[in-house]
JSON list of C-alpha atoms in Angstrom, two decimals:
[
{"chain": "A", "resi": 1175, "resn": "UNK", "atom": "CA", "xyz": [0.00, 0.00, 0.00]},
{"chain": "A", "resi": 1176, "resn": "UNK", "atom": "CA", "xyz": [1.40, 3.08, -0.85]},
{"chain": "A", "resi": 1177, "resn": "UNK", "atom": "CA", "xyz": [0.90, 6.47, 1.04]},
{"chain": "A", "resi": 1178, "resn": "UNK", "atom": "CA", "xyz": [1.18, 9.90, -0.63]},
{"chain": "A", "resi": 1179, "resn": "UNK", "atom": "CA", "xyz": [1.31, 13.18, 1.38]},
{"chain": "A", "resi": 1180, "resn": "UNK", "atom": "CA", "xyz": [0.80, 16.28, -1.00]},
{"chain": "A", "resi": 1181, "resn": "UNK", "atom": "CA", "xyz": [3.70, 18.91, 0.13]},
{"chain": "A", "resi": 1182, "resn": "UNK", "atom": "CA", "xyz": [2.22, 21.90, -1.18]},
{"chain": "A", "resi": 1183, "resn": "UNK", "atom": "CA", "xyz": [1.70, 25.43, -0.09]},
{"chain": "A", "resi": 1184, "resn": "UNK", "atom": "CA", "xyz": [-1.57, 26.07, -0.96]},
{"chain": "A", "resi": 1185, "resn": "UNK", "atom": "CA", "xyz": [-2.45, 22.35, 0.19]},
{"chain": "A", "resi": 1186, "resn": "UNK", "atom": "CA", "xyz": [-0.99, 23.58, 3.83]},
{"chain": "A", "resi": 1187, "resn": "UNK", "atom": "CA", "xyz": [-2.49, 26.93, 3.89]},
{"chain": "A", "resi": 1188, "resn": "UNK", "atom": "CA", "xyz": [-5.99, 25.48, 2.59]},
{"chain": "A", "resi": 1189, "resn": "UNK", "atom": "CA", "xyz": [-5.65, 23.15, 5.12]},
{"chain": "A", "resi": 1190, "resn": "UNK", "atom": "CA", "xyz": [-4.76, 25.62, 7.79]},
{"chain": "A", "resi": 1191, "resn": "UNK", "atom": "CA", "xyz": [-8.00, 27.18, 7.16]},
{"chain": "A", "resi": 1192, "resn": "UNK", "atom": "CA", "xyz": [-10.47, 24.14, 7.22]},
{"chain": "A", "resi": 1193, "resn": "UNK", "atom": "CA", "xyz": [-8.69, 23.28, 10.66]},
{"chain": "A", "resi": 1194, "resn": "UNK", "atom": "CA", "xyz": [-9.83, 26.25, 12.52]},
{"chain": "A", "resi": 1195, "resn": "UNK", "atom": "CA", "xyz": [-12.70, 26.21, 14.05]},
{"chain": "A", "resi": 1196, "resn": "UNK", "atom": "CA", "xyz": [-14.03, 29.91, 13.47]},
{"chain": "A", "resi": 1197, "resn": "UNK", "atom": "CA", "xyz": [-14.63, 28.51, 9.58]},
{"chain": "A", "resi": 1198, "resn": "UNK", "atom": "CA", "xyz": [-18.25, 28.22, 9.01]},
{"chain": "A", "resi": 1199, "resn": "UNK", "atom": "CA", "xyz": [-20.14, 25.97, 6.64]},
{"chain": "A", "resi": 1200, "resn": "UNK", "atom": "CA", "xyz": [-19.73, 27.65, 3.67]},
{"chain": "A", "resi": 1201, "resn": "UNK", "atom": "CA", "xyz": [-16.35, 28.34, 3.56]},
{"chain": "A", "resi": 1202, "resn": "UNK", "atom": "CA", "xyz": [-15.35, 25.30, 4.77]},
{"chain": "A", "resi": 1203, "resn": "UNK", "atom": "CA", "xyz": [-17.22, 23.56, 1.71]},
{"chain": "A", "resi": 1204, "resn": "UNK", "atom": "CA", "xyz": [-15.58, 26.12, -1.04]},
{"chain": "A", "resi": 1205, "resn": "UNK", "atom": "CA", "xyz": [-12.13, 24.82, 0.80]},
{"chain": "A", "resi": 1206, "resn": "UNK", "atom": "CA", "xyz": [-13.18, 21.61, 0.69]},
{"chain": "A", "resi": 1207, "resn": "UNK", "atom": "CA", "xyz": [-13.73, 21.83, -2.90]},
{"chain": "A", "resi": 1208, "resn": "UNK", "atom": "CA", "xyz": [-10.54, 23.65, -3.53]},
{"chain": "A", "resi": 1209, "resn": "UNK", "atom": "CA", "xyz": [-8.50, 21.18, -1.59]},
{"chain": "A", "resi": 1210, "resn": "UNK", "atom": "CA", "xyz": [-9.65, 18.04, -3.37]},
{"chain": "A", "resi": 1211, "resn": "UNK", "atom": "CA", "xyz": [-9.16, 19.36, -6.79]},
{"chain": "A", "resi": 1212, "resn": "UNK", "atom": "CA", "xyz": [-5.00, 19.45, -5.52]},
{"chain": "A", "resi": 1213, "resn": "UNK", "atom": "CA", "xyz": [-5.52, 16.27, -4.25]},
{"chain": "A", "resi": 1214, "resn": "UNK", "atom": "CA", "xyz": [-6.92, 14.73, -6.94]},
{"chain": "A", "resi": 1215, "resn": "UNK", "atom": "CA", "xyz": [-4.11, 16.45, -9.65]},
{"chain": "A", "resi": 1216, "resn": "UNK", "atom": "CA", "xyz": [-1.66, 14.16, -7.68]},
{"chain": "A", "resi": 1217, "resn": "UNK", "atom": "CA", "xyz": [-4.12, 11.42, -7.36]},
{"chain": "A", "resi": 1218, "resn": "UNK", "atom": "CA", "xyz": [-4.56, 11.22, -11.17]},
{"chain": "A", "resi": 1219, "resn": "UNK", "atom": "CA", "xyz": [-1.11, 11.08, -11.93]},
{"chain": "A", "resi": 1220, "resn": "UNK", "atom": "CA", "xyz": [-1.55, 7.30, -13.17]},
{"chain": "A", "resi": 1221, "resn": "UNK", "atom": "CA", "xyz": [-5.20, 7.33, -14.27]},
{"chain": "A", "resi": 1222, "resn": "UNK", "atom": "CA", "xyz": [-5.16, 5.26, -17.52]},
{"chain": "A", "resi": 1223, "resn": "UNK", "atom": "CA", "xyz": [-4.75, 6.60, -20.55]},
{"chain": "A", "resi": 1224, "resn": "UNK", "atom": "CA", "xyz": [-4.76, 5.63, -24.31]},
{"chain": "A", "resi": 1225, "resn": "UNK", "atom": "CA", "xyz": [-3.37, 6.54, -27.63]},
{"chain": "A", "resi": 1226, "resn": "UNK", "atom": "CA", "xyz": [-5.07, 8.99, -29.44]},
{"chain": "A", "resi": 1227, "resn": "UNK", "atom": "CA", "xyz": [-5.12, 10.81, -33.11]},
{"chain": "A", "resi": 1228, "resn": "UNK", "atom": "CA", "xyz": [-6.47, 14.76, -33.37]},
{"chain": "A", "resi": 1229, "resn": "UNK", "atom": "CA", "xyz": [-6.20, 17.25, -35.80]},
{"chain": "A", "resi": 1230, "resn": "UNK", "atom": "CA", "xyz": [-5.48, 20.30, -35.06]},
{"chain": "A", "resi": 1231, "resn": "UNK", "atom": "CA", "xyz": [-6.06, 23.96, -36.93]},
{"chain": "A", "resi": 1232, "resn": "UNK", "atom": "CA", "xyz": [-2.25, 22.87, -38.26]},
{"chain": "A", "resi": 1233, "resn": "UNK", "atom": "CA", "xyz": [-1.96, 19.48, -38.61]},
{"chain": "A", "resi": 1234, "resn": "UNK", "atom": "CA", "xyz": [-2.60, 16.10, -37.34]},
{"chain": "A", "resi": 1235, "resn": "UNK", "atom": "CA", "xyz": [-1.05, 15.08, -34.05]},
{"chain": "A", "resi": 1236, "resn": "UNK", "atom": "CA", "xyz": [-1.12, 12.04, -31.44]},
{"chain": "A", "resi": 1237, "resn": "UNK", "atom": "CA", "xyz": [-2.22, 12.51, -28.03]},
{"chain": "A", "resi": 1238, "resn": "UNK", "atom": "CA", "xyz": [-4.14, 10.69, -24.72]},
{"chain": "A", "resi": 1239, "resn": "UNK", "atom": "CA", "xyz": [-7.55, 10.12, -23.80]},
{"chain": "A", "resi": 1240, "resn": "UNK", "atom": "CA", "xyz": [-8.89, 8.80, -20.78]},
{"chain": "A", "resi": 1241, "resn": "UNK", "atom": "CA", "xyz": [-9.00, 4.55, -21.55]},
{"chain": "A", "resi": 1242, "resn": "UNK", "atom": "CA", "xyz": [-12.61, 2.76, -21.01]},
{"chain": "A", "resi": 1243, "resn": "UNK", "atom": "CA", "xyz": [-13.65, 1.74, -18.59]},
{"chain": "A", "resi": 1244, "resn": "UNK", "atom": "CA", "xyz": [-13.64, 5.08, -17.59]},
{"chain": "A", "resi": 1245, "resn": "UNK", "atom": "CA", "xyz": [-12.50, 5.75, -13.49]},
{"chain": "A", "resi": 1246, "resn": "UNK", "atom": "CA", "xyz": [-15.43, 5.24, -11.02]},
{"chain": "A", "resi": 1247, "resn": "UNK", "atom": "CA", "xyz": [-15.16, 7.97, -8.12]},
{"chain": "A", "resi": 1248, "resn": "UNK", "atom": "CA", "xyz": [-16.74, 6.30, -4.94]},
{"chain": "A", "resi": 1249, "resn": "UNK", "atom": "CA", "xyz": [-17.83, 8.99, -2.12]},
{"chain": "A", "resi": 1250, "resn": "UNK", "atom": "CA", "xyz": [-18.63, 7.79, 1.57]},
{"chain": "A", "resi": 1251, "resn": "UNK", "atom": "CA", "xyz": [-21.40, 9.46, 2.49]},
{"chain": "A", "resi": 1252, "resn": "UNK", "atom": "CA", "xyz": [-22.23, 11.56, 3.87]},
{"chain": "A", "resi": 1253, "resn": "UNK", "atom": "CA", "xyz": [-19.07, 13.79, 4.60]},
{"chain": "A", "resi": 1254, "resn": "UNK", "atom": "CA", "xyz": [-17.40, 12.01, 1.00]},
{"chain": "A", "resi": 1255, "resn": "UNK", "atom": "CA", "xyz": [-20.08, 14.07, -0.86]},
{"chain": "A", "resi": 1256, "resn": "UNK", "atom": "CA", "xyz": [-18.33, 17.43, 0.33]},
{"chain": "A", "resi": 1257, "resn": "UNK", "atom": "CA", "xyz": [-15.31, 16.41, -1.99]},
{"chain": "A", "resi": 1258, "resn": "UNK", "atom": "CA", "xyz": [-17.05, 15.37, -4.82]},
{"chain": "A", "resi": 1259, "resn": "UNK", "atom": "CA", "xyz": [-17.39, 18.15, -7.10]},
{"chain": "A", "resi": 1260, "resn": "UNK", "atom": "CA", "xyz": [-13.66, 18.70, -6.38]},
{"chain": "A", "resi": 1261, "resn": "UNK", "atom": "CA", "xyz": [-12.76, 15.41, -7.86]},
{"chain": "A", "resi": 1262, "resn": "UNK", "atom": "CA", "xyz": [-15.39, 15.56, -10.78]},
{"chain": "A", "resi": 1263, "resn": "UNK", "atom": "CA", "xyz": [-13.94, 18.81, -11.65]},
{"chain": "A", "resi": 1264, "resn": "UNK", "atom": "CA", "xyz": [-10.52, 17.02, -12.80]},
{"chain": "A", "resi": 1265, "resn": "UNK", "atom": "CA", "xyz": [-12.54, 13.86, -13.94]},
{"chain": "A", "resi": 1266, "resn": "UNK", "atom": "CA", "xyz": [-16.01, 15.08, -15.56]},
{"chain": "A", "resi": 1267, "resn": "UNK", "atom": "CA", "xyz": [-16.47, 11.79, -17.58]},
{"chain": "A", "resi": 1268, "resn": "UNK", "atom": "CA", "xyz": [-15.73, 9.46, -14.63]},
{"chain": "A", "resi": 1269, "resn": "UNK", "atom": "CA", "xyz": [-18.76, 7.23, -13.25]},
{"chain": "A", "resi": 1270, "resn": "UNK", "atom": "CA", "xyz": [-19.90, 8.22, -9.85]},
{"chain": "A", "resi": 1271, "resn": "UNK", "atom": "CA", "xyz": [-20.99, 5.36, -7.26]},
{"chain": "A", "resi": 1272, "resn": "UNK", "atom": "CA", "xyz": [-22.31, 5.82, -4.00]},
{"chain": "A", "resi": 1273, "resn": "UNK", "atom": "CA", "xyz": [-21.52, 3.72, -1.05]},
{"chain": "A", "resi": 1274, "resn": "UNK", "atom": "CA", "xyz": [-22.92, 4.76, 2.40]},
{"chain": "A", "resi": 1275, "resn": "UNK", "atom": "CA", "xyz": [-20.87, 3.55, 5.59]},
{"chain": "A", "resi": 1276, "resn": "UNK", "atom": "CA", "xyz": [-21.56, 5.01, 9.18]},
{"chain": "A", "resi": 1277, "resn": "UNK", "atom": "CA", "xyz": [-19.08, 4.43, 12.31]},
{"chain": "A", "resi": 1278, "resn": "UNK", "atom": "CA", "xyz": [-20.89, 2.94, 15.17]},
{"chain": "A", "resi": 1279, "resn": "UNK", "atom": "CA", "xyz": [-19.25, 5.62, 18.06]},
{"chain": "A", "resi": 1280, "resn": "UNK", "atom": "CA", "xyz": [-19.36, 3.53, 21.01]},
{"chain": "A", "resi": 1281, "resn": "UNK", "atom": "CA", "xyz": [-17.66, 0.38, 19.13]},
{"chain": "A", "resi": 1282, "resn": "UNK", "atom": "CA", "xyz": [-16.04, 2.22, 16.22]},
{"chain": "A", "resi": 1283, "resn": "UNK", "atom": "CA", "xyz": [-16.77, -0.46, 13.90]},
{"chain": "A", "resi": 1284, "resn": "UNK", "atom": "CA", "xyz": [-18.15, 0.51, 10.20]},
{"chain": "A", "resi": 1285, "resn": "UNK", "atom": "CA", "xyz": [-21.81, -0.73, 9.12]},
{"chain": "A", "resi": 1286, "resn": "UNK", "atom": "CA", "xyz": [-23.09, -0.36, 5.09]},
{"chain": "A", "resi": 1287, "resn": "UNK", "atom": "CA", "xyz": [-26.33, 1.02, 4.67]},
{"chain": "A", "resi": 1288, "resn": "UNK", "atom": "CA", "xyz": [-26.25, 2.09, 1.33]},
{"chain": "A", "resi": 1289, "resn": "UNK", "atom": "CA", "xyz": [-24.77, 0.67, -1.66]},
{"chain": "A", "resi": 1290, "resn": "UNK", "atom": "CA", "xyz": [-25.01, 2.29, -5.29]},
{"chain": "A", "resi": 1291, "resn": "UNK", "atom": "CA", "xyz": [-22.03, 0.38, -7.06]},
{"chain": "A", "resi": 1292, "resn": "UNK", "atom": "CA", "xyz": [-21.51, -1.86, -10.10]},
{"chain": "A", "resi": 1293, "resn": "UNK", "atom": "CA", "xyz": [-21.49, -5.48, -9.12]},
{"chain": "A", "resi": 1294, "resn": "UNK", "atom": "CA", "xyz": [-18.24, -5.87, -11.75]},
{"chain": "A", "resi": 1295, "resn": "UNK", "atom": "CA", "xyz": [-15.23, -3.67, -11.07]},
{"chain": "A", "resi": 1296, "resn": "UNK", "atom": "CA", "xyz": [-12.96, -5.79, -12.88]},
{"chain": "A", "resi": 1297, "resn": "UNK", "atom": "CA", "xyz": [-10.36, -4.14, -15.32]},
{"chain": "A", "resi": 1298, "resn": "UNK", "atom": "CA", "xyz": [-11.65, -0.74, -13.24]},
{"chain": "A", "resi": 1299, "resn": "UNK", "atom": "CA", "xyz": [-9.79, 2.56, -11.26]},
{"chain": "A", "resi": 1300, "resn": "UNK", "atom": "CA", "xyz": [-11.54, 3.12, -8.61]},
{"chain": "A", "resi": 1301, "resn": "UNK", "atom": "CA", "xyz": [-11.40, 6.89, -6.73]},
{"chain": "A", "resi": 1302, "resn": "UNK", "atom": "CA", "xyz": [-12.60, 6.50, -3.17]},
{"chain": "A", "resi": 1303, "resn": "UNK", "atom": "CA", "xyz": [-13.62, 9.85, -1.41]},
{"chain": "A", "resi": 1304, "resn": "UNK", "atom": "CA", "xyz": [-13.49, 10.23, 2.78]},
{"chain": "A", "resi": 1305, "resn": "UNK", "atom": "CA", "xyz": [-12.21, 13.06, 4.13]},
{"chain": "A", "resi": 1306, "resn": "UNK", "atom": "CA", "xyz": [-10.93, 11.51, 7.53]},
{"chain": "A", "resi": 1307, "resn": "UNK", "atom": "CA", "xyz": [-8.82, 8.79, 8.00]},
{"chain": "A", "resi": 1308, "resn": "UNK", "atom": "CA", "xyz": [-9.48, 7.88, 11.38]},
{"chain": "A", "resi": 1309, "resn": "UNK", "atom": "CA", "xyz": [-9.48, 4.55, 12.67]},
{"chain": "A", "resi": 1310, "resn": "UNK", "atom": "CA", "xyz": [-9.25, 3.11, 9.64]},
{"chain": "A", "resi": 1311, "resn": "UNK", "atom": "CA", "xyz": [-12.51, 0.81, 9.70]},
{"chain": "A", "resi": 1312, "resn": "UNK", "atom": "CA", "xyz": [-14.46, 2.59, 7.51]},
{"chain": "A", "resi": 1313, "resn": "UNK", "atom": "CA", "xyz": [-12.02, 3.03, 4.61]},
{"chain": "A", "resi": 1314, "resn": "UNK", "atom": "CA", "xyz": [-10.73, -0.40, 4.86]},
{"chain": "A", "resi": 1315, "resn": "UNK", "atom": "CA", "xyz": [-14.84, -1.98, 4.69]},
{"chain": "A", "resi": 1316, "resn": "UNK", "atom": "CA", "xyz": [-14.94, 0.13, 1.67]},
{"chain": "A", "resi": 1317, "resn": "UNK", "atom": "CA", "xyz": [-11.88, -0.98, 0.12]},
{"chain": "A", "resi": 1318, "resn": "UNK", "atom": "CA", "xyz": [-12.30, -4.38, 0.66]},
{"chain": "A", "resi": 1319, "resn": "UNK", "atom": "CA", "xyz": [-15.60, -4.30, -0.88]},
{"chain": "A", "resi": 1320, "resn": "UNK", "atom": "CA", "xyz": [-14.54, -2.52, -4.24]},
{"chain": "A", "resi": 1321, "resn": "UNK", "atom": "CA", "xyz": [-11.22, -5.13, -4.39]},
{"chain": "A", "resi": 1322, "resn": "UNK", "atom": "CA", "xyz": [-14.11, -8.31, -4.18]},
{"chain": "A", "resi": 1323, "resn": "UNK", "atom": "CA", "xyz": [-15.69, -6.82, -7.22]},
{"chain": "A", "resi": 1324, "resn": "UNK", "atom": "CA", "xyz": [-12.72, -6.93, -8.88]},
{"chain": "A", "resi": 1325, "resn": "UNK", "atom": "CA", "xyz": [-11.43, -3.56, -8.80]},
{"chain": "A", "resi": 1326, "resn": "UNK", "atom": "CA", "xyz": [-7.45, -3.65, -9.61]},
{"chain": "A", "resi": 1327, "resn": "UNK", "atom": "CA", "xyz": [-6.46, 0.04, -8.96]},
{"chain": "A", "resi": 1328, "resn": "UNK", "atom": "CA", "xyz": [-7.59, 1.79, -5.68]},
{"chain": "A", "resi": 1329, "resn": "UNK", "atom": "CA", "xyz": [-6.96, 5.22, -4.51]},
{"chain": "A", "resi": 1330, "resn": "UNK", "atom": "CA", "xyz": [-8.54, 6.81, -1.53]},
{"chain": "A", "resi": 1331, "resn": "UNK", "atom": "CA", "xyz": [-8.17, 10.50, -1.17]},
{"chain": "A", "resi": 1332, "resn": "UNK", "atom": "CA", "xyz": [-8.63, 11.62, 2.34]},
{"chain": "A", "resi": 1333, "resn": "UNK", "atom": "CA", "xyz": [-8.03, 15.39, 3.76]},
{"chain": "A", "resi": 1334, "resn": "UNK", "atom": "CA", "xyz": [-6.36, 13.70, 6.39]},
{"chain": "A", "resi": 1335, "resn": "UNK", "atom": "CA", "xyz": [-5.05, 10.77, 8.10]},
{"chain": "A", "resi": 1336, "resn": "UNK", "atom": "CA", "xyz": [-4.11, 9.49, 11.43]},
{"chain": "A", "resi": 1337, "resn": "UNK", "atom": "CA", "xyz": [-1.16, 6.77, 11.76]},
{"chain": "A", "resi": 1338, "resn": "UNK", "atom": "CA", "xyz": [-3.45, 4.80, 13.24]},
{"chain": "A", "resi": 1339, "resn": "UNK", "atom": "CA", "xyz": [-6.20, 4.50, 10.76]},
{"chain": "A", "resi": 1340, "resn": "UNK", "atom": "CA", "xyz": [-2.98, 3.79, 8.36]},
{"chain": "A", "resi": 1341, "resn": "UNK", "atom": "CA", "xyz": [-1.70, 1.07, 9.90]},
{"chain": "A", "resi": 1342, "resn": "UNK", "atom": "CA", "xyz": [-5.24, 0.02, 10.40]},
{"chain": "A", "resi": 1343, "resn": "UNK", "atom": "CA", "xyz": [-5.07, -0.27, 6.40]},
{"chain": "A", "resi": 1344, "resn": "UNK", "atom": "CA", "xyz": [-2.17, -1.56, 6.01]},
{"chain": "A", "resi": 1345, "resn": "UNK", "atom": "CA", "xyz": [-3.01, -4.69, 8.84]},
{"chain": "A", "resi": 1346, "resn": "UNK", "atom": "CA", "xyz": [-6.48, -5.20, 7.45]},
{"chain": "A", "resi": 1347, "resn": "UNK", "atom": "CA", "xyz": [-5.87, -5.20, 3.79]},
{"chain": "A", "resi": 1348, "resn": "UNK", "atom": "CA", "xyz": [-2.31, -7.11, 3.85]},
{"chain": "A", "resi": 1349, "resn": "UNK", "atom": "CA", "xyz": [-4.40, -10.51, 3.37]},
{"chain": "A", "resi": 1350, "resn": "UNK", "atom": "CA", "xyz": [-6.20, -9.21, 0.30]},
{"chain": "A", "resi": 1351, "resn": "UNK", "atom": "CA", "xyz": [-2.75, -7.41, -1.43]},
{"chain": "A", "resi": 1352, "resn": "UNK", "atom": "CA", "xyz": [-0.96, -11.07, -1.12]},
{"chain": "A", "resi": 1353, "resn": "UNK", "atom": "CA", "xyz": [-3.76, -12.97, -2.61]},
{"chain": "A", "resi": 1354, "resn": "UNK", "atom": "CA", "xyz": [-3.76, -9.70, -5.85]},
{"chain": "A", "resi": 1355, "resn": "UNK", "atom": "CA", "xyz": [-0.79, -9.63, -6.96]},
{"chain": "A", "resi": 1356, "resn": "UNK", "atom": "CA", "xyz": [-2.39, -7.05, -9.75]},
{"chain": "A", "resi": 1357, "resn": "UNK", "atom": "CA", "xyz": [-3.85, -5.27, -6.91]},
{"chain": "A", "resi": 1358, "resn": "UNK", "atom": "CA", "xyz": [-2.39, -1.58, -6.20]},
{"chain": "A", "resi": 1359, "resn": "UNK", "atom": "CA", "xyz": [-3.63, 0.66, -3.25]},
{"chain": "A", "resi": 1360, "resn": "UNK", "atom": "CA", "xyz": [-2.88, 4.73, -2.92]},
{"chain": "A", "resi": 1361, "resn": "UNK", "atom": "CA", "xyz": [-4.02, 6.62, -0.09]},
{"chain": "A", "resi": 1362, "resn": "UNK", "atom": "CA", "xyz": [-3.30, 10.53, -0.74]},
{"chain": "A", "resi": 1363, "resn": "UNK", "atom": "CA", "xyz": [-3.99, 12.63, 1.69]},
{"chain": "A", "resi": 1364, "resn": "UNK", "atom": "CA", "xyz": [-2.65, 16.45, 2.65]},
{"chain": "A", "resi": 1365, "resn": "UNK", "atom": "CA", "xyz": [-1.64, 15.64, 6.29]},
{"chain": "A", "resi": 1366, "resn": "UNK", "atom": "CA", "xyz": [-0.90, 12.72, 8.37]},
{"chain": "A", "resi": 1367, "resn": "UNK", "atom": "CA", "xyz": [-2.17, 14.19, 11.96]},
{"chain": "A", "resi": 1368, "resn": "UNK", "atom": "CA", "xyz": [-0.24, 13.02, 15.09]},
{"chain": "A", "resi": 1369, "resn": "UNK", "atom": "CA", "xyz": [-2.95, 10.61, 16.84]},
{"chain": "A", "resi": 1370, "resn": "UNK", "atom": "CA", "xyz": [-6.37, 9.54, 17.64]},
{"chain": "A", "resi": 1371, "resn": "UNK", "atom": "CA", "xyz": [-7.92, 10.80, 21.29]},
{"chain": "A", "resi": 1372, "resn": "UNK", "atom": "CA", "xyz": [-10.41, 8.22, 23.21]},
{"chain": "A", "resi": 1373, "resn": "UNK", "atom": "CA", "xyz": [-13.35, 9.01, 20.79]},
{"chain": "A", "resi": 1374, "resn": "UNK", "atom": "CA", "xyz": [-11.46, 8.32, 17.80]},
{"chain": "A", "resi": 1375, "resn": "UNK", "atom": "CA", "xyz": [-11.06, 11.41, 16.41]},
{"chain": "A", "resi": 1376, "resn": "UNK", "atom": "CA", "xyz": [-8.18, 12.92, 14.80]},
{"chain": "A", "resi": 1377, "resn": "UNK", "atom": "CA", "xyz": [-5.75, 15.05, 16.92]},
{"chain": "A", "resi": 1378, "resn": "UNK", "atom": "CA", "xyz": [-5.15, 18.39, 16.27]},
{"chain": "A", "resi": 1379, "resn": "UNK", "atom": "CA", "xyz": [-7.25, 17.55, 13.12]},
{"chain": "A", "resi": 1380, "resn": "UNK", "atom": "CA", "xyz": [-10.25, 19.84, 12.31]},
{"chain": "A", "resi": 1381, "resn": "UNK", "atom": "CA", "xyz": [-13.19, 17.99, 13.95]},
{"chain": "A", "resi": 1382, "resn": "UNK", "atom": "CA", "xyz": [-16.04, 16.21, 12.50]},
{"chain": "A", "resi": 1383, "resn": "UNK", "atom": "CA", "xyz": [-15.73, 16.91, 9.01]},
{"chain": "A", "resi": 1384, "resn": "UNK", "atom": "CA", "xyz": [-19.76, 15.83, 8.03]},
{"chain": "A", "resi": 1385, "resn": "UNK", "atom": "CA", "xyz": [-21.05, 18.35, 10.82]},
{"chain": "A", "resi": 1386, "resn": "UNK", "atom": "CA", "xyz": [-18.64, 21.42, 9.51]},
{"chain": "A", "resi": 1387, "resn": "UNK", "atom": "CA", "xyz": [-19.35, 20.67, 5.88]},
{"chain": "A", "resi": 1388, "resn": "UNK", "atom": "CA", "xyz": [-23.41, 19.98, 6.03]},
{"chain": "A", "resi": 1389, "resn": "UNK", "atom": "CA", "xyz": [-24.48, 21.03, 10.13]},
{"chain": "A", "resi": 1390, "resn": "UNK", "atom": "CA", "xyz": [-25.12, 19.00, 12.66]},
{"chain": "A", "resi": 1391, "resn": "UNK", "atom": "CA", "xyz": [-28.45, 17.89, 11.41]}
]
């Protein structure tokens, strides 16, 4: 599994923003938005591509187009919503699936409740939006679900991460990358946070991420 921390400024000072707590809703989503568009640059960097002829005002020239199947973009919901549009904006012909996970709080273990995907992944890339990282559960239930479908290219964007929730991953999924050899697993993220406190949440981190983006409701 491989683990890719975007070291930008404008990922930090984005960041730096969304963290503090006297952000309200709306600005938080426009960051949101902002942030996972410079996420998703670096977590496109091997989206598949094919050979392809154009003609241009001049002449004719050869260039790429995205390959088919085109890349399905997975949001958790309901806080993976808030970085949708962000990731659509670099990948408007990308599928969209929806795949609804909640964290039970008293035994932080993840439960589906909602599940909008194709039944065959194989041959697909596969974007997978949750803006926290936490204790892992969550991410890893979804993962393991899109790799039994067949999916052979994973990426999980995530605004952060706690080492934790990482080696959560990596402990959880190690099974599944021995028995796919084919299989390859990105997690990019802007900032790995320093720990988890006794409700699982991210520390310093910027809080629940659902609430700030959509209200407590």
């Amino acid at each position: 599994m491989e683990i890719f921390v975007v070291d930008h400024p404008l990922v930090a000072h984005k960041l730096t923003t969304l963290r503090d707590v006297r952000t309200d809703s709306p600005t938080f989503r426009r960051l949101t938005d902002e942030l996972v568009t410079l996420l998703a640059y670096e977590a496109t960097r091997d989206v598949r591509v094919s050979e392809t002829t154009v003609q241009t005002p001049l002449t004719e020239t050869v260039g790429v187009q995205l390959s088919r199947p085109v890349p399905l973009v997975v949001p958790i919901l309901r806080a993976g919503l808030g970085m949708l549009d962000g990731m659509t904006r670099l990948l408007p012909t990308a599928e969209v699936g929806f795949l609804g996970m909640v964290r039970d709080e008293e035994t932080l273990q993840p439960a589906t409740y909602a599940d909008r995907l194709p039944r065959d992944l194989s041959g697909r890339q596969c974007y997978v939006l949750d803006p926290m990282l936490a204790t892992g559960g969550t991410l890893a239930a979804a993962l393991r679900l899109l790799v039994e479908r067949g999916a052979d290219h994973i990426t999980a964007l995530c605004l952060l991460a706690a080492p934790e929730g990482l080696e959560r991953l990596r402990t959880g999924l190690s099974g599944v990358l021995e028995e796919r050899g084919d299989l390859r697993l990105r997690v990019v993220t802007a900032a790995i946070d320093e720990r988890l406190n006794e409700s699982g949440f991210i520390v310093p981190g910027l809080g629940d991420a659902g609430d700030r983006l959509y209200g407590s409701a």
